[in-house]
Coordinates of C-alpha atoms in Angstrom, one line a residue:
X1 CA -2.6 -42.1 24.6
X2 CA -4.1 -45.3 22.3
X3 CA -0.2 -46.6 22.5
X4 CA 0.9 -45.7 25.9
X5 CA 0.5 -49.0 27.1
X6 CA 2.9 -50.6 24.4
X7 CA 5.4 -47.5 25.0
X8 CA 5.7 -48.3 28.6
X9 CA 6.0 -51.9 28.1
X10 CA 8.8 -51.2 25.6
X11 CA 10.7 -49.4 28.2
X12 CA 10.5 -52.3 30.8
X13 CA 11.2 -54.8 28.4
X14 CA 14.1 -52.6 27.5
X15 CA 15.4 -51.4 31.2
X16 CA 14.5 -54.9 32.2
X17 CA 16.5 -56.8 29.7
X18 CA 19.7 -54.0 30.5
X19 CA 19.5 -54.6 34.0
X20 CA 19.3 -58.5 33.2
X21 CA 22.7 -58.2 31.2
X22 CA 24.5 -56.3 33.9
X23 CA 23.4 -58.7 36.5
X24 CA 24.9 -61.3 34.4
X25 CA 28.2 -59.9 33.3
X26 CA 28.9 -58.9 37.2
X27 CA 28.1 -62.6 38.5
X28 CA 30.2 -64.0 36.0
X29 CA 33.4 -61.7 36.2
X30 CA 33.3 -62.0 40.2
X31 CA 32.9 -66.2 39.4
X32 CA 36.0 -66.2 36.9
X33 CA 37.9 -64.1 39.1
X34 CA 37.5 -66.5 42.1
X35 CA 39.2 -69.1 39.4
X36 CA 42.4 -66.4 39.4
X37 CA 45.3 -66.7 41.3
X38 CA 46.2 -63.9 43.0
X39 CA 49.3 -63.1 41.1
X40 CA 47.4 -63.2 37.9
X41 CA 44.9 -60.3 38.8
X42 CA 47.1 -56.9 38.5
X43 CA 44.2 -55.0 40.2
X44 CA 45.0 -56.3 43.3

C-alpha cells in the first residue's frame, strides 16, 4: 500500500484527462456544425 496514493492519482489524472478530451471534441463538433448549412449535414 506504500504506492496506492500515486496509483490512484494515476487513474484521475488519467479518467480526468479522457473525460477532458471528450468534453472537448463534443463542444467543438456541435460549434462546427452550427457553421453547416443544412443541406451540407447528410445526418439530418
Amino acid at each position: 500500500m506504500d504506492h496506492a496514493g500515486f496509483i490512484f492519482a494515476s487513474y484521475i489524472a488519467a479518467f480526468g484527462g479522457s473525460a477532458a478530451l471528450a468534453w472537448y471534441v463534443v463542444r467543438r463538433g456541435r460549434a462546427l456544425g452550427r457553421q453547416l448549412p443544412d443541406e451540407d449535414k447528410p445526418w439530418i
